[in-house]
mmCIF file of N, CA and C in Angstrom:
data_model
loop_
_atom_site.group_PDB
_atom_site.id
_atom_site.type_symbol
_atom_site.label_atom_id
_atom_site.label_comp_id
_atom_site.label_asym_id
_atom_site.label_seq_id
_atom_site.Cartn_x
_atom_site.Cartn_y
_atom_site.Cartn_z
ATOM 1 N N MET A 1 21.404 -10.822 3.027
ATOM 2 C CA MET A 1 20.274 -11.879 3.198
ATOM 3 C C MET A 1 19.388 -12.147 2.006
ATOM 4 N N SER A 2 19.114 -14.077 2.343
ATOM 5 C CA SER A 2 18.559 -14.248 0.771
ATOM 6 C C SER A 2 17.523 -13.598 1.029
ATOM 7 N N ALA A 3 16.614 -14.188 0.183
ATOM 8 C CA ALA A 3 15.203 -14.367 -0.038
ATOM 9 C C ALA A 3 14.497 -15.628 0.644
ATOM 10 N N LEU A 4 15.154 -16.789 0.435
ATOM 11 C CA LEU A 4 14.567 -17.975 2.088
ATOM 12 C C LEU A 4 14.523 -17.121 2.882
ATOM 13 N N HIS A 5 15.923 -16.846 3.717
ATOM 14 C CA HIS A 5 16.093 -15.612 5.032
ATOM 15 C C HIS A 5 15.205 -14.695 5.391
ATOM 16 N N GLN A 6 14.817 -14.241 4.374
ATOM 17 C CA GLN A 6 13.282 -13.099 4.655
ATOM 18 C C GLN A 6 12.613 -13.538 4.891
ATOM 19 N N TYR A 7 11.572 -14.891 4.475
ATOM 20 C CA TYR A 7 11.340 -14.821 4.347
ATOM 21 C C TYR A 7 10.464 -16.367 5.694
ATOM 22 N N ALA A 8 11.738 -16.746 5.862
ATOM 23 C CA ALA A 8 11.510 -17.470 7.642
ATOM 24 C C ALA A 8 11.931 -16.970 8.540
ATOM 25 N N VAL A 9 12.395 -15.279 8.227
ATOM 26 C CA VAL A 9 12.173 -14.604 9.611
ATOM 27 C C VAL A 9 10.363 -13.701 9.537
ATOM 28 N N LEU A 10 10.241 -13.642 8.721
ATOM 29 C CA LEU A 10 8.882 -13.147 7.991
ATOM 30 C C LEU A 10 7.513 -14.254 8.583
ATOM 31 N N PHE A 11 8.327 -15.174 7.999
ATOM 32 C CA PHE A 11 7.175 -16.688 9.128
ATOM 33 C C PHE A 11 7.249 -16.468 10.701
ATOM 34 N N GLY A 12 8.677 -16.404 10.772
ATOM 35 C CA GLY A 12 9.041 -16.408 12.452
ATOM 36 C C GLY A 12 7.888 -15.164 13.382
ATOM 37 N N LEU A 13 7.882 -14.198 12.487
ATOM 38 C CA LEU A 13 7.551 -12.799 13.605
ATOM 39 C C LEU A 13 5.774 -13.492 13.708
ATOM 40 N N THR A 14 5.299 -13.678 12.092
ATOM 41 C CA THR A 14 3.756 -14.023 11.985
ATOM 42 C C THR A 14 3.689 -15.245 13.156
ATOM 43 N N LEU A 15 4.207 -16.352 13.389
ATOM 44 C CA LEU A 15 3.789 -17.329 13.834
ATOM 45 C C LEU A 15 4.081 -16.850 15.369
ATOM 46 N N GLY A 16 5.198 -15.589 15.574
ATOM 47 C CA GLY A 16 5.151 -15.305 17.014
ATOM 48 C C GLY A 16 3.911 -14.445 17.368
ATOM 49 N N THR A 17 3.343 -13.584 16.603
ATOM 50 C CA THR A 17 2.393 -13.076 16.646
ATOM 51 C C THR A 17 0.590 -13.460 17.101
ATOM 52 N N VAL A 18 0.840 -14.892 16.180
ATOM 53 C CA VAL A 18 0.373 -15.343 16.860
ATOM 54 C C VAL A 18 0.147 -15.995 17.728
ATOM 55 N N GLY A 19 1.151 -16.371 18.049
ATOM 56 C CA GLY A 19 1.729 -17.159 19.098
ATOM 57 C C GLY A 19 0.947 -16.017 20.444
ATOM 58 N N PHE A 20 1.717 -15.182 20.521
ATOM 59 C CA PHE A 20 1.005 -14.080 21.538
ATOM 60 C C PHE A 20 -0.409 -13.831 21.485
ATOM 61 N N VAL A 21 -1.275 -13.330 20.395
ATOM 62 C CA VAL A 21 -2.697 -13.422 20.803
ATOM 63 C C VAL A 21 -2.938 -13.903 20.794
ATOM 64 N N ILE A 22 -2.542 -15.510 20.498
ATOM 65 C CA ILE A 22 -3.872 -17.567 21.238
ATOM 66 C C ILE A 22 -3.117 -17.214 22.783
ATOM 67 N N CYS A 23 -1.783 -16.298 23.234
ATOM 68 C CA CYS A 23 -1.636 -17.012 24.882
ATOM 69 C C CYS A 23 -2.830 -15.861 25.028
ATOM 70 N N LEU A 24 -2.461 -14.307 25.014
ATOM 71 C CA LEU A 24 -3.126 -13.204 25.382
ATOM 72 C C LEU A 24 -4.881 -14.062 25.731
ATOM 73 N N TYR A 25 -5.579 -14.361 24.714
ATOM 74 C CA TYR A 25 -6.919 -15.108 24.316
ATOM 75 C C TYR A 25 -7.505 -15.922 25.636
ATOM 76 N N VAL A 26 -6.094 -16.655 25.753
ATOM 77 C CA VAL A 26 -7.029 -17.877 26.831
ATOM 78 C C VAL A 26 -6.341 -17.134 28.345
ATOM 79 N N LEU A 27 -5.127 -16.631 28.363
ATOM 80 C CA LEU A 27 -4.774 -15.776 29.439
ATOM 81 C C LEU A 27 -6.415 -15.152 29.943
ATOM 82 N N ALA A 28 -6.928 -14.390 29.475
ATOM 83 C CA ALA A 28 -8.039 -13.496 29.928
ATOM 84 C C ALA A 28 -9.053 -13.855 30.203
ATOM 85 N N ARG A 29 -9.329 -15.056 29.066
ATOM 86 C CA ARG A 29 -10.363 -16.340 29.478
ATOM 87 C C ARG A 29 -10.024 -16.842 30.565
ATOM 88 N N ALA A 30 -9.310 -17.223 31.208
ATOM 89 C CA ALA A 30 -8.494 -17.864 32.581
ATOM 90 C C ALA A 30 -8.489 -16.507 33.413
ATOM 91 N N ILE A 31 -8.726 -15.076 33.580
ATOM 92 C CA ILE A 31 -8.589 -14.707 34.560
ATOM 93 C C ILE A 31 -9.926 -13.858 34.922
ATOM 94 N N GLY A 32 -10.013 -13.377 34.005
ATOM 95 C CA GLY A 32 -11.603 -12.694 33.633
ATOM 96 C C GLY A 32 -12.929 -14.000 33.407
ATOM 97 N N SER A 33 -13.129 -13.976 34.598
ATOM 98 C CA SER A 33 -14.917 -14.623 34.130
ATOM 99 C C SER A 33 -15.628 -13.695 34.075
ATOM 100 N N THR A 34 -16.564 -14.424 33.267
ATOM 101 C CA THR A 34 -18.123 -13.683 32.853
ATOM 102 C C THR A 34 -19.332 -13.939 33.674
ATOM 103 N N ARG A 35 -20.145 -12.965 34.304
ATOM 104 C CA ARG A 35 -21.462 -13.427 34.570
ATOM 105 C C ARG A 35 -22.585 -12.739 33.584
ATOM 106 N N ARG A 36 -23.363 -13.754 33.355
ATOM 107 C CA ARG A 36 -24.582 -13.645 32.841
ATOM 108 C C ARG A 36 -24.970 -12.427 33.568
ATOM 109 N N GLU A 37 -25.444 -12.023 33.127
ATOM 110 C CA GLU A 37 -27.061 -10.330 33.622
ATOM 111 C C GLU A 37 -27.897 -9.997 32.798
ATOM 112 N N PRO A 38 -28.747 -10.347 32.586
ATOM 113 C CA PRO A 38 -30.067 -9.919 32.176
ATOM 114 C C PRO A 38 -30.088 -8.185 31.938
ATOM 115 N N GLY A 39 -29.059 -7.616 32.473
ATOM 116 C CA GLY A 39 -29.149 -5.615 31.587
ATOM 117 C C GLY A 39 -27.827 -5.685 30.737
ATOM 118 N N LYS A 40 -26.872 -7.087 31.183
ATOM 119 C CA LYS A 40 -25.880 -6.109 29.984
ATOM 120 C C LYS A 40 -26.430 -6.982 28.551
ATOM 121 N N ASP A 41 -27.351 -7.514 28.338
ATOM 122 C CA ASP A 41 -28.123 -7.287 26.909
ATOM 123 C C ASP A 41 -29.239 -6.248 26.610
ATOM 124 N N VAL A 42 -29.073 -5.289 27.553
ATOM 125 C CA VAL A 42 -30.235 -4.267 26.781
ATOM 126 C C VAL A 42 -29.691 -3.529 26.806
ATOM 127 N N PRO A 43 -29.934 -2.714 25.515
ATOM 128 C CA PRO A 43 -29.264 -1.147 24.831
ATOM 129 C C PRO A 43 -30.002 -0.170 25.728
ATOM 130 N N ALA A 44 -28.398 0.247 26.241
ATOM 131 C CA ALA A 44 -29.239 1.938 27.130
ATOM 132 C C ALA A 44 -28.337 2.399 26.479
ATOM 133 N N THR A 45 -28.725 4.363 26.511
ATOM 134 C CA THR A 45 -28.293 5.641 26.485
ATOM 135 C C THR A 45 -27.828 6.537 27.617
ATOM 136 N N ALA A 46 -27.120 6.681 28.266
ATOM 137 C CA ALA A 46 -27.137 7.756 28.969
ATOM 138 C C ALA A 46 -27.288 6.945 30.417
ATOM 139 N N GLY A 47 -27.786 5.620 30.580
ATOM 140 C CA GLY A 47 -27.903 4.735 31.915
ATOM 141 C C GLY A 47 -29.046 5.132 32.107
ATOM 142 N N SER A 48 -29.861 5.320 31.484
ATOM 143 C CA SER A 48 -30.894 4.625 31.282
ATOM 144 C C SER A 48 -31.658 4.016 30.504
ATOM 145 N N LEU A 49 -32.671 3.167 29.999
ATOM 146 C CA LEU A 49 -33.031 2.625 29.172
ATOM 147 C C LEU A 49 -33.329 2.960 27.970
ATOM 148 N N SER A 50 -32.923 2.996 26.607
ATOM 149 C CA SER A 50 -33.591 3.647 25.432
ATOM 150 C C SER A 50 -35.307 3.162 24.791
ATOM 151 N N ARG A 51 -35.795 4.035 24.224
ATOM 152 C CA ARG A 51 -37.285 3.327 24.082
ATOM 153 C C ARG A 51 -36.719 3.463 22.091
ATOM 154 N N ASP A 52 -35.869 3.730 22.052
ATOM 155 C CA ASP A 52 -35.841 3.730 20.239
ATOM 156 C C ASP A 52 -34.998 2.202 20.074
ATOM 157 N N PRO A 53 -35.008 1.794 19.300
ATOM 158 C CA PRO A 53 -34.342 0.279 18.749
ATOM 159 C C PRO A 53 -33.570 1.069 18.312
ATOM 160 N N VAL A 54 -32.070 -0.593 18.715
ATOM 161 C CA VAL A 54 -30.919 -0.078 18.394
ATOM 162 C C VAL A 54 -30.233 0.402 16.828
ATOM 163 N N TRP A 55 -30.977 -0.240 16.060
ATOM 164 C CA TRP A 55 -30.470 0.339 14.586
ATOM 165 C C TRP A 55 -31.174 1.467 14.207
ATOM 166 N N VAL A 56 -31.405 2.293 13.962
ATOM 167 C CA VAL A 56 -31.336 3.139 13.291
ATOM 168 C C VAL A 56 -31.346 4.204 12.464
ATOM 169 N N ARG A 57 -31.839 5.010 11.724
ATOM 170 C CA ARG A 57 -31.211 5.803 10.265
ATOM 171 C C ARG A 57 -31.090 6.733 10.496
ATOM 172 N N TYR A 58 -30.095 7.314 10.628
ATOM 173 C CA TYR A 58 -29.378 8.693 10.524
ATOM 174 C C TYR A 58 -30.458 9.738 9.721
ATOM 175 N N HIS A 59 -30.840 10.594 9.768
ATOM 176 C CA HIS A 59 -31.114 11.483 8.916
ATOM 177 C C HIS A 59 -30.122 12.419 7.367
ATOM 178 N N ALA A 60 -30.962 12.177 6.363
ATOM 179 C CA ALA A 60 -30.125 13.142 5.211
ATOM 180 C C ALA A 60 -29.561 14.121 5.865
ATOM 181 N N LYS A 61 -29.957 14.325 6.574
ATOM 182 C CA LYS A 61 -28.917 15.887 6.572
ATOM 183 C C LYS A 61 -27.625 16.360 7.213
ATOM 184 N N TYR A 62 -27.478 14.629 7.621
ATOM 185 C CA TYR A 62 -26.289 14.555 8.460
ATOM 186 C C TYR A 62 -24.957 14.126 7.027
ATOM 187 N N TYR A 63 -25.995 13.053 5.919
ATOM 188 C CA TYR A 63 -25.096 13.058 4.616
ATOM 189 C C TYR A 63 -23.908 14.662 4.162
ATOM 190 N N GLY A 64 -23.947 15.440 4.412
ATOM 191 C CA GLY A 64 -23.120 16.097 3.752
ATOM 192 C C GLY A 64 -22.254 16.849 4.580
ATOM 193 N N TYR A 65 -21.976 16.684 5.702
ATOM 194 C CA TYR A 65 -20.711 16.894 6.637
ATOM 195 C C TYR A 65 -19.949 15.565 7.135
ATOM 196 N N ALA A 66 -20.543 14.166 6.549
ATOM 197 C CA ALA A 66 -19.825 12.807 6.114
ATOM 198 C C ALA A 66 -19.395 12.716 5.038
ATOM 199 N N LEU A 67 -19.674 13.433 3.982
ATOM 200 C CA LEU A 67 -18.719 13.478 2.604
ATOM 201 C C LEU A 67 -17.929 14.717 3.281
ATOM 202 N N LEU A 68 -18.326 15.682 3.013
ATOM 203 C CA LEU A 68 -17.582 16.660 3.647
ATOM 204 C C LEU A 68 -16.224 16.326 4.283
ATOM 205 N N PHE A 69 -16.200 15.621 5.429
ATOM 206 C CA PHE A 69 -15.493 14.181 6.507
ATOM 207 C C PHE A 69 -14.528 13.867 5.746
ATOM 208 N N LEU A 70 -15.269 12.568 5.135
ATOM 209 C CA LEU A 70 -14.353 11.916 4.033
ATOM 210 C C LEU A 70 -13.563 12.839 3.192
ATOM 211 N N ALA A 71 -14.045 13.886 2.513
ATOM 212 C CA ALA A 71 -13.106 14.670 1.397
ATOM 213 C C ALA A 71 -11.756 15.100 2.162
ATOM 214 N N PHE A 72 -11.995 15.409 3.331
ATOM 215 C CA PHE A 72 -10.897 16.452 4.191
ATOM 216 C C PHE A 72 -10.078 15.286 4.762
ATOM 217 N N ASP A 73 -11.168 14.055 4.582
ATOM 218 C CA ASP A 73 -9.738 12.484 5.293
ATOM 219 C C ASP A 73 -8.665 12.576 4.588
ATOM 220 N N MET A 74 -9.264 11.944 3.073
ATOM 221 C CA MET A 74 -8.896 11.478 2.536
ATOM 222 C C MET A 74 -7.932 12.503 1.784
ATOM 223 N N GLU A 75 -7.706 13.834 2.026
ATOM 224 C CA GLU A 75 -6.728 14.874 1.389
ATOM 225 C C GLU A 75 -5.684 14.574 3.159
ATOM 226 N N MET A 76 -5.873 14.023 4.185
ATOM 227 C CA MET A 76 -5.010 14.254 4.884
ATOM 228 C C MET A 76 -3.929 13.132 4.355
ATOM 229 N N ALA A 77 -4.789 12.021 3.877
ATOM 230 C CA ALA A 77 -4.536 10.659 3.911
ATOM 231 C C ALA A 77 -3.392 10.713 2.523
ATOM 232 N N PHE A 78 -3.715 11.776 1.127
ATOM 233 C CA PHE A 78 -2.642 11.776 -0.386
ATOM 234 C C PHE A 78 -1.654 12.386 0.612
ATOM 235 N N MET A 79 -1.600 12.998 1.476
ATOM 236 C CA MET A 79 -0.844 14.754 1.487
ATOM 237 C C MET A 79 0.421 14.336 2.680
ATOM 238 N N TYR A 80 -0.102 13.124 3.710
ATOM 239 C CA TYR A 80 1.055 12.654 4.324
ATOM 240 C C TYR A 80 2.273 11.776 3.316
ATOM 241 N N PRO A 81 1.874 11.112 2.639
ATOM 242 C CA PRO A 81 3.219 10.746 0.940
ATOM 243 C C PRO A 81 3.506 11.118 0.247
ATOM 244 N N TRP A 82 2.832 12.403 0.201
ATOM 245 C CA TRP A 82 3.316 12.866 -1.235
ATOM 246 C C TRP A 82 4.566 14.463 -0.022
ATOM 247 N N ALA A 83 3.994 14.593 1.123
ATOM 248 C CA ALA A 83 5.170 15.572 1.511
ATOM 249 C C ALA A 83 6.615 14.573 1.869
ATOM 250 N N VAL A 84 6.590 13.260 1.790
ATOM 251 C CA VAL A 84 7.801 12.235 2.387
ATOM 252 C C VAL A 84 8.329 12.588 0.864
ATOM 253 N N VAL A 85 7.697 12.709 -0.120
ATOM 254 C CA VAL A 85 8.097 12.234 -1.891
ATOM 255 C C VAL A 85 8.222 14.252 -2.358
ATOM 256 N N TYR A 86 7.787 14.633 -1.647
ATOM 257 C CA TYR A 86 7.740 16.080 -2.504
ATOM 258 C C TYR A 86 9.620 16.404 -2.987
ATOM 259 N N ARG A 87 10.698 16.416 -2.560
ATOM 260 C CA ARG A 87 11.887 17.000 -2.524
ATOM 261 C C ARG A 87 12.309 15.570 -3.281
ATOM 262 N N GLU A 88 11.502 14.570 -3.424
ATOM 263 C CA GLU A 88 12.138 14.018 -4.719
ATOM 264 C C GLU A 88 12.097 14.311 -6.172
ATOM 265 N N GLU A 89 10.866 14.420 -5.976
ATOM 266 C CA GLU A 89 9.473 14.620 -7.203
ATOM 267 C C GLU A 89 9.329 15.774 -7.454
ATOM 268 N N GLY A 90 10.116 17.285 -6.685
ATOM 269 C CA GLY A 90 9.919 18.804 -7.525
ATOM 270 C C GLY A 90 8.609 19.672 -7.347
ATOM 271 N N LEU A 91 8.009 20.418 -8.246
ATOM 272 C CA LEU A 91 8.040 20.516 -9.026
ATOM 273 C C LEU A 91 6.244 19.906 -9.577
ATOM 274 N N THR A 92 6.730 19.122 -9.652
ATOM 275 C CA THR A 92 5.739 17.590 -9.984
ATOM 276 C C THR A 92 4.602 17.903 -9.457
ATOM 277 N N ALA A 93 5.572 17.366 -8.535
ATOM 278 C CA ALA A 93 4.528 16.829 -6.921
ATOM 279 C C ALA A 93 3.736 18.258 -6.412
ATOM 280 N N LEU A 94 4.255 19.242 -6.755
ATOM 281 C CA LEU A 94 3.332 20.308 -6.027
ATOM 282 C C LEU A 94 2.840 21.096 -6.721
ATOM 283 N N LEU A 95 2.666 20.892 -8.210
ATOM 284 C CA LEU A 95 1.913 21.331 -9.767
ATOM 285 C C LEU A 95 0.576 19.848 -9.020
ATOM 286 N N ASP A 96 0.585 18.806 -8.519
ATOM 287 C CA ASP A 96 0.152 17.594 -8.776
ATOM 288 C C ASP A 96 -1.144 17.389 -7.801
ATOM 289 N N MET A 97 -0.573 18.058 -6.084
ATOM 290 C CA MET A 97 -0.785 18.441 -5.538
ATOM 291 C C MET A 97 -1.674 20.236 -4.880
ATOM 292 N N GLY A 98 -1.740 20.745 -5.945
ATOM 293 C CA GLY A 98 -2.171 22.034 -6.313
ATOM 294 C C GLY A 98 -2.815 21.984 -7.135
ATOM 295 N N VAL A 99 -3.231 20.812 -7.875
ATOM 296 C CA VAL A 99 -5.107 20.303 -8.825
ATOM 297 C C VAL A 99 -5.721 19.776 -7.271
ATOM 298 N N PHE A 100 -4.520 19.467 -6.591
ATOM 299 C CA PHE A 100 -5.958 18.157 -5.954
ATOM 300 C C PHE A 100 -5.966 18.980 -5.048
ATOM 301 N N LEU A 101 -6.101 19.958 -4.826
ATOM 302 C CA LEU A 101 -6.963 20.817 -3.767
ATOM 303 C C LEU A 101 -7.185 21.914 -3.516
ATOM 304 N N ALA A 102 -7.207 22.133 -5.027
ATOM 305 C CA ALA A 102 -7.756 23.191 -6.308
ATOM 306 C C ALA A 102 -9.520 22.275 -6.405
ATOM 307 N N ILE A 103 -9.874 20.902 -6.498
ATOM 308 C CA ILE A 103 -10.546 19.966 -6.945
ATOM 309 C C ILE A 103 -11.391 19.510 -5.571
ATOM 310 N N LEU A 104 -10.293 19.710 -4.251
ATOM 311 C CA LEU A 104 -11.414 19.475 -3.269
ATOM 312 C C LEU A 104 -11.571 20.762 -2.530
ATOM 313 N N PHE A 105 -11.125 22.219 -2.851
ATOM 314 C CA PHE A 105 -11.877 23.236 -2.655
ATOM 315 C C PHE A 105 -12.894 23.794 -3.596
ATOM 316 N N LEU A 106 -12.536 23.146 -4.392
ATOM 317 C CA LEU A 106 -14.679 23.361 -5.462
ATOM 318 C C LEU A 106 -15.542 22.519 -4.987
ATOM 319 N N GLY A 107 -15.085 21.183 -4.432
ATOM 320 C CA GLY A 107 -16.151 21.221 -4.169
ATOM 321 C C GLY A 107 -16.628 21.808 -2.274
ATOM 322 N N LEU A 108 -15.846 22.075 -1.524
ATOM 323 C CA LEU A 108 -15.948 22.069 -0.170
ATOM 324 C C LEU A 108 -17.079 23.525 -1.099
ATOM 325 N N LEU A 109 -16.147 24.792 -1.722
ATOM 326 C CA LEU A 109 -17.143 25.698 -2.439
ATOM 327 C C LEU A 109 -18.272 25.145 -2.331
ATOM 328 N N TYR A 110 -18.497 24.415 -3.656
ATOM 329 C CA TYR A 110 -19.939 23.464 -3.564
ATOM 330 C C TYR A 110 -20.412 23.614 -2.718
ATOM 331 N N GLY A 111 -20.564 22.679 -1.496
ATOM 332 C CA GLY A 111 -20.822 22.469 -0.575
ATOM 333 C C GLY A 111 -21.565 23.636 0.323
ATOM 334 N N TRP A 112 -20.850 24.584 0.645
ATOM 335 C CA TRP A 112 -20.632 25.775 0.948
ATOM 336 C C TRP A 112 -22.194 26.664 0.525
ATOM 337 N N SER A 113 -22.198 26.705 -1.354
ATOM 338 C CA SER A 113 -22.849 27.087 -1.276
ATOM 339 C C SER A 113 -24.154 26.666 -1.610
ATOM 340 N N GLN A 114 -24.515 24.825 -1.958
ATOM 341 C CA GLN A 114 -25.806 24.213 -1.122
ATOM 342 C C GLN A 114 -26.485 24.602 0.457
ATOM 343 N N GLY A 115 -25.158 24.570 1.208
ATOM 344 C CA GLY A 115 -25.811 25.411 2.542
ATOM 345 C C GLY A 115 -25.220 23.645 3.095
ATOM 346 N N ALA A 116 -24.236 23.472 3.193
ATOM 347 C CA ALA A 116 -23.713 22.100 3.604
ATOM 348 C C ALA A 116 -23.331 22.033 4.995
ATOM 349 N N LEU A 117 -22.742 23.557 5.500
ATOM 350 C CA LEU A 117 -22.012 24.289 6.336
ATOM 351 C C LEU A 117 -23.052 24.740 7.532
ATOM 352 N N ARG A 118 -23.851 24.736 6.763
ATOM 353 C CA ARG A 118 -24.953 26.097 7.806
ATOM 354 C C ARG A 118 -25.313 24.804 9.104
ATOM 355 N N ARG A 119 -25.810 25.406 10.333
ATOM 356 C CA ARG A 119 -26.132 23.770 11.732
ATOM 357 C C ARG A 119 -27.395 24.074 11.478
ATOM 358 N N GLN A 120 -27.874 22.875 11.157
ATOM 359 C CA GLN A 120 -28.841 22.339 10.650
ATOM 360 C C GLN A 120 -29.324 22.199 12.473
ATOM 361 N N GLU A 121 -30.727 22.728 12.773
ATOM 362 C CA GLU A 121 -31.636 22.489 13.866
ATOM 363 C C GLU A 121 -33.052 21.730 13.754
#
């Protein structure tokens, strides 16, 4: 397959995808009519109107949880491609992942020592 043919296939797929999305949008606008109701624009929490503003700041005590979540989320994001190429790379890949996991484990120990895993009330 020549490079020009590959680009033509890619362009055709892109054009088909954009056309499909536009057709779905037009179909949704034609079938689904919307009505303006005053209750739709009011923020509600569990069925009752909220007294607080919609854009509130989260307390600083949740940042530890967020950072630990991001650390272990990134761990999974890096472990999947590593598992795919592990057999090709061999011991080098195993040592690299061991160092990566050790650094994450040290971060977990630090968070634990600072009380990031303690239940907040």
